[in-house]
């Protein structure tokens, strides 16, 4: 069954990788896959330079490349085009032999070999997107810079073993290859070893990143394999959750570790390599002048691991390997040793103290706390802000709450995916609600926390950081939100912030669409040109205290760019695209656009000054400008309003709508539940029966349990019937009316009292609940789940009125079969069980638009309708 999950995810990736004309683009495949690789810490940024080149005659191919943050690792990306063929069968997509992948890798390794020898220099035209890469690889500078070439084969196939009766997923790994290259430096010839690494990025990998909610891939360091010897250590502590070892490492071991694994070694929250300034310069000088004293001067490394192959032999401990290896303090020492040796200095006399903490049966929370405390209390060599980069950062939680509560003026909501795979999981477990979620939140109205960092930060003066992507821009964004690092105070996350955030997303994505992709694009620099353009617009409005601010509210209200603004930004985008090429000091424009000096040159260039001095710019500022005073006054109004968070209520609706049978099925069918889990599920069932609000800790349990089910028994969701509910529609009904009042500056209580009056006239039960809801909303309090149950009567009445009564004697041939009728049939029969499970599932496919209803299927549905009518079903 897990293979079917892989292929379902493949279909989703393919759908997301189609251009405006419906064709799958390999560059869009990369855009979908690289964020998952970033989450797994295989790369430092999701940014890539498109360098598509293919020679069928010579069997060469490459799609793109990137250079890691510290610059010594060249990463090449290759897409298996056969794996994205829509006509490929599932059998075609099951790969069990190493040779299938070998043949794919050879296309890229052959390309690299020819490039490094200079054989492609005369074959590749200057205008080719692969030209900068070929020039760099074949140069002495490139030969000196790159120590590792990492080739990623991206394939939407599943790697499997067919040895047993059932096909099972497996992993195929490739050994590193070392080649010797020569290059010139200071008129002398030098030799060096270049490591070639190959890694398969298949459906197995991508799906596992998805369901693990973006957790990084655990790094295992085998000292015997890598260095030929174990580490000898003494045990320093043996506590409940961890044991500690002390050892002295030769600098050559540390340098080799960095060469093999680069920034994957460095713990995410404290990674900071600040070139050779400050303390790093001191480390370098000690290596050069007093290497034998290094162990005394330096604070050493602090390493954590979740497991280890450790034995006690001949009176001492031998560490053969460590799992989930992380350097949580001493990252600067590690990187500085590596780059000092790379520059030709002798490190043979350098020794470094290392403290290794190995967790023992620690939970994820206990391990995170251990690492956090080690990072906090260790004598860090450079200050690193303690900002929480995880999805549970309080500021991100507030943004998520707003996304659940705030509707656009046209009544739509955006989906903020706070944790990776959140939306996919919601769809997977939604059952009959799947189609509703997909329609409510189309791709263009969804965004992840990493994308949000880029969209938000592009409206500022850091476009080069936006271009870098990865942790660089995400850390900058989170520090700005929380008031850490260089920022003095946290940002107030309220409705104003959220509306402006969505406006910035619309601006960014609109420019991406204007720039285009593929053959019809302006060029190959979209990921740089878009943030640079937005930063220019920011520079001439919000950055200048004398000028009016740009009124982002206009974009929020329109939910798109008006034609005059679109035309203006199109011209600016074209200009910026050319200026990136003009002012870049490297032919590799994509890489150079990550440098601040390029931004400074462009922003102060005569071309930009001339463009922003035109009448067109004045018209845009006049129309879209808002005075600082007016802006402050406008925001001050909302600051006094008690914002309602519907987040917990939304979570409650999801659980209550699952129904009692859903959770009882988990209790009866899931063997891996612990006693505490069963008690928590019983509490959920009790809350649903009694229409009670579910507390946050129980909501978190339910979410964790759902993810656990998805990982361990994914087919569970295919074999369970959920209780259909009006609660989703009722919640939308209340949120819609609440947002309408906020957007139109109407009285919230009066609006809900009007609803109460209408309900009373219609003699709808519990009409007075709307007065209670209104009074709570003006205090910033959302409805209770019980109030939502009572309020659902008005939504139920609305649905009933929309259908005309049909007698059981009505001529079936004259009944109009639509989704609403079929859903009513399905809901009624889910309890009556007149139809067989297979017939009911058949009906559901059409009821929620999963299959298209044609004349043949319509006859079958009418036959089922006749059966239900004879057994008491009525259409209202």
Coordinates of C-alpha atoms in Angstrom, one line a residue, residues 72 143 159 194 210 222 270 364 394 444 461 476 515 535 592 612 628 705 735 820 826:
X72 CA 33.5 24.4 -1.8
X143 CA 39.3 23.5 -9.9
X159 CA 13.3 2.1 -5.7
X194 CA 38.0 15.8 -6.1
X210 CA 6.7 14.9 3.4
X222 CA 31.2 5.9 10.4
X270 CA 23.4 27.7 15.8
X364 CA 12.3 14.2 20.3
X394 CA 5.0 31.6 18.5
X444 CA -2.2 29.8 -5.8
X461 CA 16.5 46.1 1.0
X476 CA 16.6 36.9 8.7
X515 CA 8.6 37.2 -15.9
X535 CA 13.2 46.0 -3.5
X592 CA 26.6 36.8 -8.3
X612 CA 12.3 56.3 -11.0
X628 CA 2.8 57.8 6.9
X705 CA -1.6 10.4 16.2
X735 CA -16.1 33.5 9.8
X820 CA -25.7 18.0 -4.0
X826 CA -24.4 9.1 0.1

